[in-house]
Tab-separated table of C-alpha atoms in Angstrom:
chain	number	residue	atom	x	y	z
A	472	UNK	CA	0.402	5.762	16.541
A	473	UNK	CA	2.521	6.904	14.225
A	474	UNK	CA	1.603	9.535	11.864
A	475	UNK	CA	3.480	10.500	8.495
A	476	UNK	CA	3.236	14.042	7.114
A	477	UNK	CA	3.091	14.498	3.550
A	478	UNK	CA	2.093	17.887	1.159
A	479	UNK	CA	-1.183	17.520	0.136
A	480	UNK	CA	0.074	19.282	-3.274
A	481	UNK	CA	3.468	20.260	-5.321
A	482	UNK	CA	3.365	22.014	-8.598
A	483	UNK	CA	6.476	21.483	-10.760
A	484	UNK	CA	7.220	22.733	-14.010
A	485	UNK	CA	7.595	20.149	-17.174
A	486	UNK	CA	11.526	19.176	-16.880
A	487	UNK	CA	12.316	20.250	-13.917
A	488	UNK	CA	12.921	18.647	-10.095
A	489	UNK	CA	10.129	17.725	-7.947
A	490	UNK	CA	10.756	17.186	-4.244
A	491	UNK	CA	8.173	15.126	-1.938
A	492	UNK	CA	8.091	14.787	1.573
A	493	UNK	CA	7.163	12.578	3.806
A	494	UNK	CA	7.914	13.399	7.729
A	495	UNK	CA	7.441	11.915	10.651
A	496	UNK	CA	9.320	11.395	14.742
A	497	UNK	CA	13.025	10.111	13.746
A	498	UNK	CA	11.676	8.346	10.242
A	499	UNK	CA	15.533	8.264	9.201
A	500	UNK	CA	15.771	5.290	11.402
A	501	UNK	CA	12.931	3.297	9.234
A	502	UNK	CA	12.836	1.952	5.805
A	503	UNK	CA	10.793	4.172	4.540
A	504	UNK	CA	8.897	3.182	0.924
A	505	UNK	CA	7.549	4.858	-1.999
A	506	UNK	CA	4.802	4.041	-3.980
A	507	UNK	CA	3.062	6.076	-6.853
A	508	UNK	CA	-0.736	6.035	-8.265
A	509	UNK	CA	-1.694	7.337	-11.324
A	510	UNK	CA	-5.713	8.448	-11.335
A	511	UNK	CA	-8.033	4.955	-11.428
A	512	UNK	CA	-5.134	3.062	-11.203
A	513	UNK	CA	-3.673	0.628	-8.289
A	514	UNK	CA	-0.153	2.197	-6.454
A	515	UNK	CA	2.681	1.002	-7.987
A	516	UNK	CA	6.178	0.631	-5.435
A	517	UNK	CA	8.336	3.281	-6.817
A	518	UNK	CA	11.064	3.668	-4.096
A	519	UNK	CA	12.003	0.298	-1.469
A	520	UNK	CA	14.201	1.141	1.908
A	521	UNK	CA	14.604	4.611	1.590
A	522	UNK	CA	16.478	4.263	-2.143
A	523	UNK	CA	16.428	1.206	-4.039
A	524	UNK	CA	14.495	1.307	-7.016
A	525	UNK	CA	12.661	-1.584	-8.400
A	526	UNK	CA	13.676	-3.025	-11.489
A	527	UNK	CA	11.714	-1.184	-14.133
A	528	UNK	CA	11.349	2.692	-12.398
A	529	UNK	CA	13.534	5.281	-14.060
A	530	UNK	CA	16.510	6.589	-12.750
A	531	UNK	CA	14.776	9.811	-12.938
A	532	UNK	CA	12.992	9.141	-9.289
A	533	UNK	CA	15.217	8.559	-5.640
A	534	UNK	CA	15.149	9.031	-2.659
A	535	UNK	CA	16.284	10.130	0.528
A	536	UNK	CA	15.888	10.084	4.152
A	537	UNK	CA	17.075	11.617	7.516
A	538	UNK	CA	16.164	12.951	10.718
A	539	UNK	CA	12.770	13.673	10.638
A	540	UNK	CA	12.410	13.908	6.748
A	541	UNK	CA	11.934	11.443	3.387
A	542	UNK	CA	12.365	12.810	0.148
A	543	UNK	CA	11.005	11.703	-2.921
A	544	UNK	CA	13.550	13.254	-6.017
A	545	UNK	CA	11.882	13.176	-9.434
A	546	UNK	CA	14.197	14.674	-11.691
A	547	UNK	CA	13.412	15.876	-15.374
A	548	UNK	CA	9.842	15.808	-14.259
A	549	UNK	CA	7.120	14.349	-17.416
A	550	UNK	CA	3.636	14.630	-17.664
A	551	UNK	CA	3.399	10.940	-17.052
A	552	UNK	CA	4.859	11.469	-13.530
A	553	UNK	CA	1.391	13.164	-12.347
A	554	UNK	CA	-0.156	11.267	-10.104
A	555	UNK	CA	-0.466	10.746	-6.023
A	556	UNK	CA	2.454	9.723	-4.185
A	557	UNK	CA	2.566	7.704	-0.930
A	558	UNK	CA	4.641	7.116	1.951
A	559	UNK	CA	4.952	4.461	3.762
A	560	UNK	CA	6.921	2.897	6.995
A	561	UNK	CA	6.545	0.293	9.823
A	562	UNK	CA	5.723	1.477	12.865
A	563	UNK	CA	4.410	-1.522	14.920
A	564	UNK	CA	1.830	-1.554	12.132
A	565	UNK	CA	2.161	-0.821	8.855
A	566	UNK	CA	1.518	3.601	8.107
A	567	UNK	CA	0.532	5.320	4.973
A	568	UNK	CA	1.307	8.861	4.651
A	569	UNK	CA	-1.900	10.904	3.420
A	570	UNK	CA	-0.313	11.104	0.061
A	571	UNK	CA	0.954	14.328	-1.997
A	572	UNK	CA	-0.748	15.092	-5.638
A	573	UNK	CA	2.074	16.160	-7.710
A	574	UNK	CA	0.632	18.206	-10.697
A	575	UNK	CA	2.602	18.865	-13.805
A	576	UNK	CA	2.546	22.540	-15.148
B	1117	UNK	CA	4.472	-12.880	-13.681
B	1118	UNK	CA	3.032	-11.857	-10.421
B	1119	UNK	CA	-0.630	-11.455	-10.345
B	1120	UNK	CA	-3.249	-10.795	-7.132
B	1121	UNK	CA	-7.232	-10.726	-7.802
B	1122	UNK	CA	-9.579	-9.486	-5.425
B	1123	UNK	CA	-13.306	-10.687	-6.395
B	1124	UNK	CA	-16.445	-10.407	-3.442
B	1125	UNK	CA	-19.184	-8.507	-3.589
B	1126	UNK	CA	-19.012	-5.048	-4.292
B	1127	UNK	CA	-22.494	-3.678	-1.909
B	1128	UNK	CA	-22.514	-5.034	1.257
B	1129	UNK	CA	-25.600	-3.534	3.805
B	1130	UNK	CA	-24.761	-1.691	7.397
B	1131	UNK	CA	-23.858	-4.252	10.326
B	1132	UNK	CA	-22.877	-6.852	8.073
B	1133	UNK	CA	-19.461	-8.840	7.236
B	1134	UNK	CA	-17.668	-7.735	4.193
B	1135	UNK	CA	-15.841	-10.857	2.829
B	1136	UNK	CA	-13.156	-10.388	-0.325
B	1137	UNK	CA	-10.893	-13.166	-1.609
B	1138	UNK	CA	-7.634	-12.778	-3.049
B	1139	UNK	CA	-6.560	-15.225	-6.123
B	1140	UNK	CA	-2.878	-15.340	-6.342
B	1141	UNK	CA	-0.656	-16.610	-9.510
B	1142	UNK	CA	2.948	-16.410	-10.420
B	1143	UNK	CA	4.250	-16.695	-6.571
B	1144	UNK	CA	2.852	-19.107	-3.820
B	1145	UNK	CA	1.758	-17.565	-0.779
B	1146	UNK	CA	2.912	-20.452	1.136
B	1147	UNK	CA	6.638	-19.250	0.055
B	1148	UNK	CA	8.707	-18.454	3.033
B	1149	UNK	CA	10.125	-14.853	1.146
B	1150	UNK	CA	6.888	-12.803	1.575
B	1151	UNK	CA	4.357	-11.678	3.466
B	1152	UNK	CA	0.474	-11.413	1.687
B	1153	UNK	CA	-2.268	-8.969	3.651
B	1154	UNK	CA	-4.988	-6.519	2.963
B	1155	UNK	CA	-4.730	-2.331	2.378
B	1156	UNK	CA	-8.161	-0.477	1.574
B	1157	UNK	CA	-8.512	3.448	0.220
B	1158	UNK	CA	-11.487	5.267	0.899
B	1159	UNK	CA	-12.236	7.531	-1.567
B	1160	UNK	CA	-10.600	10.503	-2.245
B	1161	UNK	CA	-7.698	9.222	0.972
B	1162	UNK	CA	-4.776	7.686	1.013
B	1163	UNK	CA	-4.372	3.818	1.929
B	1164	UNK	CA	-5.121	2.666	5.156
B	1165	UNK	CA	-3.268	-1.288	5.905
B	1166	UNK	CA	-5.826	-3.439	7.687
B	1167	UNK	CA	-3.385	-6.795	8.152
B	1168	UNK	CA	-1.226	-9.076	6.443
B	1169	UNK	CA	-0.006	-12.844	7.572
B	1170	UNK	CA	3.400	-14.409	6.799
B	1171	UNK	CA	4.141	-18.323	5.823
B	1172	UNK	CA	4.428	-19.193	9.242
B	1173	UNK	CA	0.720	-18.257	9.658
B	1174	UNK	CA	1.428	-15.085	11.667
B	1175	UNK	CA	-0.768	-12.833	11.348
B	1176	UNK	CA	-0.989	-8.686	12.023
B	1177	UNK	CA	-3.885	-6.437	11.807
B	1178	UNK	CA	-4.325	-2.960	11.902
B	1179	UNK	CA	-4.983	-1.965	15.492
B	1180	UNK	CA	-7.197	0.568	14.594
B	1181	UNK	CA	-9.567	-1.994	13.530
B	1182	UNK	CA	-9.602	-3.802	16.638
B	1183	UNK	CA	-11.499	-7.134	16.162
B	1184	UNK	CA	-12.793	-6.477	13.612
B	1185	UNK	CA	-10.410	-8.035	11.040
B	1186	UNK	CA	-10.389	-11.728	10.154
B	1187	UNK	CA	-8.106	-13.024	7.604
B	1188	UNK	CA	-7.976	-16.824	6.192
B	1189	UNK	CA	-5.943	-18.516	4.665
B	1190	UNK	CA	-6.055	-21.538	1.274
B	1191	UNK	CA	-3.162	-22.359	0.323
B	1192	UNK	CA	-4.452	-25.461	-2.108
B	1193	UNK	CA	-6.082	-22.975	-3.792
B	1194	UNK	CA	-3.082	-20.305	-3.256
B	1195	UNK	CA	-5.764	-17.887	-1.579
B	1196	UNK	CA	-6.423	-15.522	1.009
B	1197	UNK	CA	-9.735	-14.131	2.260
B	1198	UNK	CA	-10.630	-10.671	4.413
B	1199	UNK	CA	-13.624	-10.633	6.606
B	1200	UNK	CA	-14.479	-7.577	7.937
B	1201	UNK	CA	-17.594	-7.362	10.226
B	1202	UNK	CA	-20.090	-4.954	11.297
B	1203	UNK	CA	-19.027	-2.254	8.658
B	1204	UNK	CA	-20.958	0.713	8.572
B	1205	UNK	CA	-20.822	3.563	5.687
B	1206	UNK	CA	-16.929	4.358	6.985
B	1207	UNK	CA	-15.709	1.139	5.905
B	1208	UNK	CA	-16.352	1.825	1.968
B	1209	UNK	CA	-13.076	1.789	-0.126
B	1210	UNK	CA	-11.602	0.049	-2.886
B	1211	UNK	CA	-9.890	-2.676	-1.177
B	1212	UNK	CA	-6.516	-4.291	-2.246
B	1213	UNK	CA	-4.893	-7.361	-1.372
B	1214	UNK	CA	-0.884	-7.053	-1.648
B	1215	UNK	CA	2.027	-8.396	-1.508
B	1216	UNK	CA	5.314	-7.747	1.309
B	1217	UNK	CA	8.626	-8.506	0.505
B	1218	UNK	CA	10.437	-10.442	3.095
B	1219	UNK	CA	8.285	-9.474	6.199
B	1220	UNK	CA	5.265	-7.479	7.136
B	1221	UNK	CA	7.720	-5.020	8.689
B	1222	UNK	CA	9.229	-4.301	4.574
B	1223	UNK	CA	7.822	-2.791	1.300
B	1224	UNK	CA	4.528	-3.444	-0.406
B	1225	UNK	CA	6.248	-4.585	-3.147
B	1226	UNK	CA	2.732	-5.435	-5.707
B	1227	UNK	CA	-0.729	-4.311	-4.998
B	1228	UNK	CA	-3.519	-6.168	-6.825
B	1229	UNK	CA	-5.741	-4.187	-9.306
B	1230	UNK	CA	-8.333	-3.275	-6.258
B	1231	UNK	CA	-12.124	-3.687	-5.969
B	1232	UNK	CA	-14.798	-1.117	-4.709
B	1233	UNK	CA	-16.603	-2.564	-2.373
B	1234	UNK	CA	-19.890	0.315	-1.201
B	1235	UNK	CA	-21.568	-0.394	2.559
B	1236	UNK	CA	-25.051	1.181	2.122
B	1237	UNK	CA	-28.848	-0.187	2.316
């Protein structure tokens, strides 16, 4: 079965840029989606099909995907961005990464 | 505005069948524009897809759950349901109903608020 690998945690200073990676075999050939889950809440779609933002998602959130790594970039990080972030792909079934906890210092 | 609301027992005994229903408002589950399904999230872990269906009645299941999953649809009530049989403590999780944009191969674009289910005697 297809596996997605995310770092368990990423820490970033307030106002700086955070990068969260999602690794998978030839993931660049797949559509990657990103979800944000704040504590005690349901996940929310953040980025779809590698780099697209649903309406209402700030431009500070962006995505890229190439080779074996997809990346979620959060610019000008705010305290409210503290959350768990999950990548999602399709590989004969829906697959989620294990999640990355973003801590804002 | 789209709303997905899960309902069902919060406690299920081991070896029994877990049953949940998702009531959808703000969109039709018969629409060809979307697929609908179930996702669970064990405590402290990432989401795990359970299964989904499309407007044609095609269903898709996570092979890791083998034959324990059944998804049914009631278009008259705009609801769909999940049955997960032979549950064990490992099935304890928050269960979400969700929508995929377009096909099951595309993004989950809306999640319900989730309902916690504990498997315990």
